[in-house]
Tab-separated table of C-alpha atoms in Angstrom:
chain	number	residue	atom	x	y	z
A	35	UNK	CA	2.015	-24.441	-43.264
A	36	UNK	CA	2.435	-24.608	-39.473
A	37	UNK	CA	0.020	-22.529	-37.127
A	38	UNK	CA	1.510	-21.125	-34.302
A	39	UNK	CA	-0.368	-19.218	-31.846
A	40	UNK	CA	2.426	-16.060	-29.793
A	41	UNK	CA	0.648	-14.101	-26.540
A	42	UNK	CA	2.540	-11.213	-25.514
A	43	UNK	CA	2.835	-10.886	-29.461
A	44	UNK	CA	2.896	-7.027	-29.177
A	45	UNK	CA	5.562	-7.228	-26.486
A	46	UNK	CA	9.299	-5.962	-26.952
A	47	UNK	CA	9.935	-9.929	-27.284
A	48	UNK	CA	7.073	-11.167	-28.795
A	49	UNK	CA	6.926	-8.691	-31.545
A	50	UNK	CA	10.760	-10.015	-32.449
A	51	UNK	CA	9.539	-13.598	-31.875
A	52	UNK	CA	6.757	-12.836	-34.492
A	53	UNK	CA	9.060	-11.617	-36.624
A	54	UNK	CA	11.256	-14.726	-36.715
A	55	UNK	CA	8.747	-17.264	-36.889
A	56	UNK	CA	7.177	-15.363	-40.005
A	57	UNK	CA	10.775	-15.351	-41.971
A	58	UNK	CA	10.664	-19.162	-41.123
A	59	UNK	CA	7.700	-19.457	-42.855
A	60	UNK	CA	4.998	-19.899	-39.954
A	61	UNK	CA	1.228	-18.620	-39.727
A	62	UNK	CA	1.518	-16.417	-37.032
A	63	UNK	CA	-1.512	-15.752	-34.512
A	64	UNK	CA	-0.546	-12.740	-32.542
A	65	UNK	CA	-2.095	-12.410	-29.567
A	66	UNK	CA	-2.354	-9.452	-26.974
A	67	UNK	CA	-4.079	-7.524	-24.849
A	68	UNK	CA	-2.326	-4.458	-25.471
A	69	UNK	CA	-1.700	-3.384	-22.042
A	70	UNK	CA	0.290	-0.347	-21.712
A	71	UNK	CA	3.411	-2.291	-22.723
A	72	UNK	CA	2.042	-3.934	-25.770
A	73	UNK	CA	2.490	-1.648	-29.048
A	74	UNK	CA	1.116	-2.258	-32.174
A	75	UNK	CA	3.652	-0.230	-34.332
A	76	UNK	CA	6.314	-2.686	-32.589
A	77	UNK	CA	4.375	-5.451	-35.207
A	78	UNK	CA	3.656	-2.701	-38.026
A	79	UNK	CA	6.196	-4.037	-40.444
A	80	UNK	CA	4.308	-7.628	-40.375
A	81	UNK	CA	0.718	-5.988	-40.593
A	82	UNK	CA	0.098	-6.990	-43.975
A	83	UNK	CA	2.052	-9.885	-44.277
A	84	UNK	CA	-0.348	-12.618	-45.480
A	85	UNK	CA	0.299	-15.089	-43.111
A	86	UNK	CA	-0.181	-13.065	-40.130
A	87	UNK	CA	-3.046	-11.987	-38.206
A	88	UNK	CA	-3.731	-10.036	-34.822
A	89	UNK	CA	-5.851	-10.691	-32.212
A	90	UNK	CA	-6.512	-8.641	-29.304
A	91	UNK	CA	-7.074	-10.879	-26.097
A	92	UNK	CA	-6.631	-11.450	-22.250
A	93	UNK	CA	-5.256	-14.469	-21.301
A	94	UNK	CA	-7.403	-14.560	-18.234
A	95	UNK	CA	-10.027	-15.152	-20.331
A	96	UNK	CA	-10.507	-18.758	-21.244
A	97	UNK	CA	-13.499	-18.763	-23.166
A	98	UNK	CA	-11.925	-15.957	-25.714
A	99	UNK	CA	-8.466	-18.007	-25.800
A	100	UNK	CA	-10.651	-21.655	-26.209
A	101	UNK	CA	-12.137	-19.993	-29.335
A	102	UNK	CA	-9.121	-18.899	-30.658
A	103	UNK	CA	-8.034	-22.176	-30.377
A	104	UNK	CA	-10.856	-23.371	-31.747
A	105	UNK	CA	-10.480	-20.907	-34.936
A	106	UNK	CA	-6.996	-21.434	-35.878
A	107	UNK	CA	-5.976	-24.841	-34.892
A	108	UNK	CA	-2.365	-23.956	-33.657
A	109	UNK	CA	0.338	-26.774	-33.831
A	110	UNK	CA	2.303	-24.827	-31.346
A	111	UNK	CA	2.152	-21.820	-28.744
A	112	UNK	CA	4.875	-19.915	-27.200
A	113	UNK	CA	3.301	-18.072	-24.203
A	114	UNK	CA	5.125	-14.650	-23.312
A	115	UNK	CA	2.183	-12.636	-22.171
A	116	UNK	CA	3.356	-11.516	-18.694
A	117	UNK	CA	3.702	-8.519	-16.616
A	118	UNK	CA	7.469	-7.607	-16.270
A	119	UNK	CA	9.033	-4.964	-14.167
A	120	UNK	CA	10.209	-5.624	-10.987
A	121	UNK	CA	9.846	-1.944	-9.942
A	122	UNK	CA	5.977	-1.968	-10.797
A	123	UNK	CA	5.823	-5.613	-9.281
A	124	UNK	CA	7.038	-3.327	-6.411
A	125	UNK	CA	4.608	-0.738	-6.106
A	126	UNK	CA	1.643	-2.885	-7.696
A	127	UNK	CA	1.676	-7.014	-7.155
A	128	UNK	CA	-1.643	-7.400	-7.747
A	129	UNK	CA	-1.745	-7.042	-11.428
A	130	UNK	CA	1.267	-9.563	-11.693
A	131	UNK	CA	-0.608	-12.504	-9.533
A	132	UNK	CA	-3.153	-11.976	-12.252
A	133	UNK	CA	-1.459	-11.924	-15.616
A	134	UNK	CA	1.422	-14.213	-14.328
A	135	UNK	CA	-0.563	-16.543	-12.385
A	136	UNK	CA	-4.044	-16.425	-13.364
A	137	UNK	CA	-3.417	-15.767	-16.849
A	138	UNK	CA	-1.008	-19.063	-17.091
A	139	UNK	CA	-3.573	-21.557	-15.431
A	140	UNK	CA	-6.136	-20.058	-17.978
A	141	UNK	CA	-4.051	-20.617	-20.963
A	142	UNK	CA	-3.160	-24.342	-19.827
A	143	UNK	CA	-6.697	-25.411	-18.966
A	144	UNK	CA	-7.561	-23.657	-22.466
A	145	UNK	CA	-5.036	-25.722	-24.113
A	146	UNK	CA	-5.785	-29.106	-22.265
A	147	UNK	CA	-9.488	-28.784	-23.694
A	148	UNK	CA	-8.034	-27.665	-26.957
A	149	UNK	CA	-5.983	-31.342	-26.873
A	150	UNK	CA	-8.837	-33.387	-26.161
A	151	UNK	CA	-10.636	-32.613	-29.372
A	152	UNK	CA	-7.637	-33.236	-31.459
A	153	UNK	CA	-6.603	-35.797	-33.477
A	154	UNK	CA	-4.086	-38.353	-32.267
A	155	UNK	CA	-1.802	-36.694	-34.737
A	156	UNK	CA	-2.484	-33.238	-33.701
A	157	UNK	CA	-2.150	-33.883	-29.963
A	158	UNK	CA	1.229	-35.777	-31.008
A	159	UNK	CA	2.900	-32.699	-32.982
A	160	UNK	CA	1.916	-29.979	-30.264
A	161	UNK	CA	4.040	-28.149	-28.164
A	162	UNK	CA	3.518	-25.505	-25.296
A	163	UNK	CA	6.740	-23.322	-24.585
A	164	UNK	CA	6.084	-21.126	-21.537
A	165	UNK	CA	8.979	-18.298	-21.730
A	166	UNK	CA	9.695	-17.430	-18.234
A	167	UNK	CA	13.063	-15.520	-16.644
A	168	UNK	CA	16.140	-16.405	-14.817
A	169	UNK	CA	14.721	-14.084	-11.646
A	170	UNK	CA	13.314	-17.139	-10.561
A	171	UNK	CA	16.374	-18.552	-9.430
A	172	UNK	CA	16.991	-15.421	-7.350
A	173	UNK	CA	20.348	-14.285	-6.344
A	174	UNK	CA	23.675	-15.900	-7.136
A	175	UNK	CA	25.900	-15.446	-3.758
A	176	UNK	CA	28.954	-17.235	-5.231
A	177	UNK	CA	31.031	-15.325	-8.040
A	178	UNK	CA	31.691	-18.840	-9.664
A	179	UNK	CA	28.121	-19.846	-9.877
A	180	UNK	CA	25.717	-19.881	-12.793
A	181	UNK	CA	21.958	-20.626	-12.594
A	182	UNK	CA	21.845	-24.557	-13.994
A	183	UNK	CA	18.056	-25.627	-14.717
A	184	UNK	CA	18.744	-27.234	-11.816
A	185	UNK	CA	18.890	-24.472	-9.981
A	186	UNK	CA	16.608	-24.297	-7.107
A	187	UNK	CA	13.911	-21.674	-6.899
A	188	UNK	CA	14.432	-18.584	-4.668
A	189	UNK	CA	12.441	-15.399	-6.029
A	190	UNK	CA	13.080	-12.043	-4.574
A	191	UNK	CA	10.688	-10.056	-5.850
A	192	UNK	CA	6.578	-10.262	-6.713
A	193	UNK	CA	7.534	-10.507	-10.354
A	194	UNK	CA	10.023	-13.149	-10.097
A	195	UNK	CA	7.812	-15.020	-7.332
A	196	UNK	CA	4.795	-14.701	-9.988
A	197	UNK	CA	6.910	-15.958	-13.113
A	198	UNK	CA	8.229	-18.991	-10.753
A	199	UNK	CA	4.370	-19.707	-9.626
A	200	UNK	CA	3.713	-20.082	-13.012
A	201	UNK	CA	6.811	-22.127	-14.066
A	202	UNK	CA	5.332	-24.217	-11.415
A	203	UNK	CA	1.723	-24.511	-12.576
A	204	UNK	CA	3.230	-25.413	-16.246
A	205	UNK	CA	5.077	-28.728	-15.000
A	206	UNK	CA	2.020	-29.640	-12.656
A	207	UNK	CA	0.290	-29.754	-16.303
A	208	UNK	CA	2.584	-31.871	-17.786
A	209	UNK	CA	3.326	-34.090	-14.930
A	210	UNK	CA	-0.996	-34.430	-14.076
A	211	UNK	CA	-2.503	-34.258	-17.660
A	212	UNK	CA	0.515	-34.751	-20.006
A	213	UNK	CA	0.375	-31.413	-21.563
A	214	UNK	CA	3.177	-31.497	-24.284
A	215	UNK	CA	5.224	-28.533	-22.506
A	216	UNK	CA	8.621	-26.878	-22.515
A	217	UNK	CA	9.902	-24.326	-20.174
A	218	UNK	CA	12.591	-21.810	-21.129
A	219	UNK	CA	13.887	-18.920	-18.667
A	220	UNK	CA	16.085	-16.047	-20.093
A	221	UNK	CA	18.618	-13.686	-19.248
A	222	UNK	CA	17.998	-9.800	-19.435
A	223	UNK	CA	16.922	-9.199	-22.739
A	224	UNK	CA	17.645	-5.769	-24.886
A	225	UNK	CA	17.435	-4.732	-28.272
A	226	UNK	CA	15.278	-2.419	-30.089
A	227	UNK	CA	11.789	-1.333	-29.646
A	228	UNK	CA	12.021	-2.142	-25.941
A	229	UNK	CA	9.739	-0.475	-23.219
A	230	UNK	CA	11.702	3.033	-22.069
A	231	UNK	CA	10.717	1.637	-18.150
A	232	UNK	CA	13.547	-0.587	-19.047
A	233	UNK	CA	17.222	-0.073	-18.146
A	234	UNK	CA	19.183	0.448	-21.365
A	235	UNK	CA	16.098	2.174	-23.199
A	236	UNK	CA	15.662	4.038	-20.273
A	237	UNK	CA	19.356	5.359	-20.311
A	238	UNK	CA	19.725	6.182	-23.527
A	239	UNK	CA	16.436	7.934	-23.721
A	240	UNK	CA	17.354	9.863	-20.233
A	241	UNK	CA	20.602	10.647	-21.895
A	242	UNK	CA	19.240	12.254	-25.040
A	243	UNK	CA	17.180	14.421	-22.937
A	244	UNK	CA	19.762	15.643	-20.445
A	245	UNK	CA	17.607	14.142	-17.671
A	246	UNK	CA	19.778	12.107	-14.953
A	247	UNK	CA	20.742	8.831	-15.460
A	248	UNK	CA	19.667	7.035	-12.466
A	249	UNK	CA	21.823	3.418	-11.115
A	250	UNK	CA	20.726	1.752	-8.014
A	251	UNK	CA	22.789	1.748	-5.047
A	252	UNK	CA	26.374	1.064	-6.240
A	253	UNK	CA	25.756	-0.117	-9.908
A	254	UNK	CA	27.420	-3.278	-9.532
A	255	UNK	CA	24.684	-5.439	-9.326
A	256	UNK	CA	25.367	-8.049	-12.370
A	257	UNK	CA	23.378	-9.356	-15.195
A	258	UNK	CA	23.597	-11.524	-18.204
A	259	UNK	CA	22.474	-9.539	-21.261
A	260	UNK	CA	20.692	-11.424	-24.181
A	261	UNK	CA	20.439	-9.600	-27.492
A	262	UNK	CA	16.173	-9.595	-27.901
A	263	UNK	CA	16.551	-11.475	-31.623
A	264	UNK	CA	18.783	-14.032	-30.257
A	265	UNK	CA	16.446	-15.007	-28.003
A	266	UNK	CA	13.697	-15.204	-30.397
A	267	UNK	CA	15.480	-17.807	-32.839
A	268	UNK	CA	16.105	-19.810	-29.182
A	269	UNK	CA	12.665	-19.782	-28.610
A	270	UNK	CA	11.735	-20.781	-32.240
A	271	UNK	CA	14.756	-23.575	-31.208
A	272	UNK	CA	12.800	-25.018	-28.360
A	273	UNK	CA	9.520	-25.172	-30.195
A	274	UNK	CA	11.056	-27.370	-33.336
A	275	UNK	CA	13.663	-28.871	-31.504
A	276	UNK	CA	12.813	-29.361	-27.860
A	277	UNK	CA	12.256	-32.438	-25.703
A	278	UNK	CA	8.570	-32.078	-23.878
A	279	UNK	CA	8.738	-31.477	-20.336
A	280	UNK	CA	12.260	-30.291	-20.575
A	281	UNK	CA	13.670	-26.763	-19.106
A	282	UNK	CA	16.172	-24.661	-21.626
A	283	UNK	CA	18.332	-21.358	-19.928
A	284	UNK	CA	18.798	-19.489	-22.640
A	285	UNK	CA	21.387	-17.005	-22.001
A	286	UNK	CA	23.649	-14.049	-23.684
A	287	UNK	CA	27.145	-14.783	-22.326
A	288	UNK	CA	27.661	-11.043	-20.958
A	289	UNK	CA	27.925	-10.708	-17.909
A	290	UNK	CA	27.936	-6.855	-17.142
A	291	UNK	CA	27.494	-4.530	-13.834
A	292	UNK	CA	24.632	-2.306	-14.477
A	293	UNK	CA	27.183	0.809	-13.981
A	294	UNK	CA	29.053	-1.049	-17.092
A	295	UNK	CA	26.293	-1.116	-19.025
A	296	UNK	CA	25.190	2.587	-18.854
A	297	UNK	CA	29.108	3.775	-19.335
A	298	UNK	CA	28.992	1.524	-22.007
A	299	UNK	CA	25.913	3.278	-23.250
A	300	UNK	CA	27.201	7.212	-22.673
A	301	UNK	CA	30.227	5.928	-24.514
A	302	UNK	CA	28.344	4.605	-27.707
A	303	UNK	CA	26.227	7.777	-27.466
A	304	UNK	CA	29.754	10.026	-27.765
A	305	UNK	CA	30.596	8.307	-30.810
A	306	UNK	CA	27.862	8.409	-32.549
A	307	UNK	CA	25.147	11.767	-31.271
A	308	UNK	CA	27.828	13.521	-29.767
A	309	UNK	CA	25.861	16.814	-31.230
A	310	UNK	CA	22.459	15.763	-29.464
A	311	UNK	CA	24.153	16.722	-26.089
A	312	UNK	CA	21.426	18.643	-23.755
A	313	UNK	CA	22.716	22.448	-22.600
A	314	UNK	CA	26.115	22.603	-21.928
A	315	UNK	CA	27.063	19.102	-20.860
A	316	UNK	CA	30.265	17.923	-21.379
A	317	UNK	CA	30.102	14.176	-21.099
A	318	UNK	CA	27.141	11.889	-21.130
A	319	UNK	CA	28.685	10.126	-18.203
A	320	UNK	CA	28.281	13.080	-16.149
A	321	UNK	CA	24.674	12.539	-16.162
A	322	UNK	CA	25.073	9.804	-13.948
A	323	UNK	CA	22.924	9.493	-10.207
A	324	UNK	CA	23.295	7.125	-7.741
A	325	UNK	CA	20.318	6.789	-6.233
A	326	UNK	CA	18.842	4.678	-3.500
A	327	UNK	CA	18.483	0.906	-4.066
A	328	UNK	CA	15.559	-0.611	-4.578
A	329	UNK	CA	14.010	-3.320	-2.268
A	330	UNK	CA	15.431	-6.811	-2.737
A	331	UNK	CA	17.988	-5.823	-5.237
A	332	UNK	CA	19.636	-9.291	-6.481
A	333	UNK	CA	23.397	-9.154	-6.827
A	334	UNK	CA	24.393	-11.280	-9.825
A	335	UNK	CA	22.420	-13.397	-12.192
A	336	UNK	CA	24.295	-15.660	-14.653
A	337	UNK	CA	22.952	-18.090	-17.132
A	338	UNK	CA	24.424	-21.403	-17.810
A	339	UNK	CA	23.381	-21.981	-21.492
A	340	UNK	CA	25.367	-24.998	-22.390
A	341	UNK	CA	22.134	-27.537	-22.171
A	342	UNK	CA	20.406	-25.711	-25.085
A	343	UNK	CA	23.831	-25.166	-26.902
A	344	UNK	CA	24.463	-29.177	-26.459
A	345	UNK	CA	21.242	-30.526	-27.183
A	346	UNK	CA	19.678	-27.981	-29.699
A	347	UNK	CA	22.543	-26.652	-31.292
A	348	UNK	CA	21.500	-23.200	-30.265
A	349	UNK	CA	24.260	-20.409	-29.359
A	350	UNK	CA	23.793	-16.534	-29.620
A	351	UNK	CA	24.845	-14.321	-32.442
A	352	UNK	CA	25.466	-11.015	-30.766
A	353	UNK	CA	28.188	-10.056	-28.579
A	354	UNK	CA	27.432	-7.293	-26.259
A	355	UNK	CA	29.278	-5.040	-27.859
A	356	UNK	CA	27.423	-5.617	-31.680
A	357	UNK	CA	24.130	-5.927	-29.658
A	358	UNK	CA	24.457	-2.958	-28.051
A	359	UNK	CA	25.440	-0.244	-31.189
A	360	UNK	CA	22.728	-2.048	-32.663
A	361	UNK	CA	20.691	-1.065	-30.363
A	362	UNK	CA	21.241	2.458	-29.031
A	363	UNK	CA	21.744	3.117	-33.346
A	364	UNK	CA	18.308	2.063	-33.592
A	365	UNK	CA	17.404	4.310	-31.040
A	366	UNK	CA	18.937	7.058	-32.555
A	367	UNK	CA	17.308	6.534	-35.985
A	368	UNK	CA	13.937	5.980	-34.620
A	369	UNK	CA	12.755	8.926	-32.801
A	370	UNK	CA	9.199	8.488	-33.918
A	371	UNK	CA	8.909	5.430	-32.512
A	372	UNK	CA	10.021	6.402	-28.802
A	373	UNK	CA	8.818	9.637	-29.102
A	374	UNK	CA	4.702	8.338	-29.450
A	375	UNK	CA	5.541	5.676	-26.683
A	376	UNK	CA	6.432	8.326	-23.805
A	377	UNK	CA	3.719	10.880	-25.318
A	378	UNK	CA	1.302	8.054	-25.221
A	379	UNK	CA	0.661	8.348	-28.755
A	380	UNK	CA	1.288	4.536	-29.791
A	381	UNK	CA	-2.353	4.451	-28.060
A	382	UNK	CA	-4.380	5.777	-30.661
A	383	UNK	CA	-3.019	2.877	-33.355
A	384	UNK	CA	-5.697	0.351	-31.012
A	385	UNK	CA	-9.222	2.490	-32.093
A	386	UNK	CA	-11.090	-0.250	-33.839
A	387	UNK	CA	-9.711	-2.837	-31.017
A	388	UNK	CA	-12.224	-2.312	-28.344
A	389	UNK	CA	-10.456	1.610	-27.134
């Protein structure tokens, strides 16, 4: 059985990613540092599953990931531990040049040591897939245009500059020490069991409670939305099928304004909590603000996913339509869940894990 080591395991995508790689019959090292954003009831399902097993961790920390290496003897990693939200990236860089930057060198000098007391065969079979985003690529001024991996690099924000320094640091690796490496970068993920600081969660969660639902400027800034399990079977893709040192976009195929997406979401909530209305609202849509924009506000993102379609055979399931009932139904049927997140409950599943 295949080892294969997941940071960011506790993550909105990791925890899916663990998921997947367990059903294809993987030993699955999770590995966090359960950060505000990481939740352990996200992976509660898997808990006892014999082939899995937690450890809490920072990826700045090389000696703690070098033993872990050491310990478990991965064939593979897929690195997703990063710091994501462009509004805290925002109001707090800091922590993002750490995680993102930082915490990616550590993890590839970790795993160049790691190599070098491997077998021949060992080193041979490994792969490193760094999942990074498509806000590297920055804004997309022509209406025709998709981001190609190609595409040249123009961040707009600390998080995307972060996630594109340490794109960068992973192909200096490969290029300089031959680290067996793969680079993927996604479109906007959603699905269930995502942080509420996110858009859609954050919408449907606002909605429930009556509170405002909030769009930047306009609402017509555009993004390609990738259901969160279709991108985990993409990433488990890359890892068995992937060419070392090659780049995969790995994309949804909806392309949505953000003011689409939460009309979408007030619609699916009428149809199916139409009783869970707050006071004596009408509409869910009538809970929408526009507010001010936020700084550096990319227009349009758009993935073109054909490369990974061609050469791995790899297309999405979900439309954005199934993806999103799916999702604001889980919502609805999971109140627990969402509930101990924004009460700060989900904290007190970590005693025992150095809190």
């Amino acid at each position: 059985m295949k080892t294969i080591l997941i940071t960011g395991a506790a993550g909105f995508i990791g925890s899916s990613l663990v998921r997947e790689a367990l059903q294809r019959g993987y030993r699955v090292v999770a590995v966090d540092k359960l950060t505000y954003a990481g939740n352990l009831t996200s992976l509660k399902e898997v808990a006892d599953h014999p082939h899995f097993e937690f450890e809490r961790a920072d990826i700045c920390d090389g000696e703690k990931i070098r033993s872990l290496l050491k310990q478990y003897e991965p064939g593979g990693i897929l690195h997703l531990a990063a710091e994501s939200h462009v509004d805290r990236s925002i109001d707090g860089p800091e922590a993002f040049i750490v995680t993102n930057i930082q915490g990616t060198f550590s993890m590839l000098e970790a795993v160049r040591s790691y190599l070098e007391s491997c077998e021949i065969s060992a080193r041979s079979d490994f792969r490193f897939v760094h999942v990074s985003t498509d806000e590297v690529y920055g804004d997309l001024p022509d209406k025709e245009a998709f981001f190609t991996e190609e595409t040249a690099y123009n961040p707009s924000s600390p998080y995307a500059a972060t996630k594109a320094s340490s794109d960068h640091l992973v192909r200096a690796w490969f290029r300089s020490f031959n680290t067996p490496v793969l680079i993927t970068n996604c479109s906007n993920n959603y699905g269930a069991r995502q942080f509420p600081e996110k858009l859609i969660p954050h919408i449907i969660l606002s909605a429930l409670a009556g509170k405002p639902l909030s769009v930047y400027g306009d609402g017509n800034q555009i993004r390609d939305w990738l259901y969160v399990d279709d991108h985990a079977t993409a990433l488990m893709t890359v890892l068995e099928k992937g060419s070392i040192g090659e780049t995969y976009n790995i994309g949804g195929q909806n392309e949505k304004k953000n003011i689409e997406v939460v009309r979408s979401i007030c619609s699916l909530l009428e149809e199916l909590a139409p009783e869970q209305k707050k006071g004596e609202l009408s509409r869910y849509e009538d809970l929408i603000t526009f507010v001010k924009d936020r700084p550096g506000h990319d227009v349009r993102y758009a993935i073109d996913a054909s490369k990974i379609k061609r050469e791995l055979g790899w297309v999405p399931l979900e439309t954005f339509e199934t993806g999103l009932e799916k999702t604001v139904s889980w919502y609805l049927n999971h109140h627990q869940w969402w509930e101990d997140v924004l009460s700060g409950e989900y904290r007190l599943n970590r005693k025992g894990l150095g809190e």
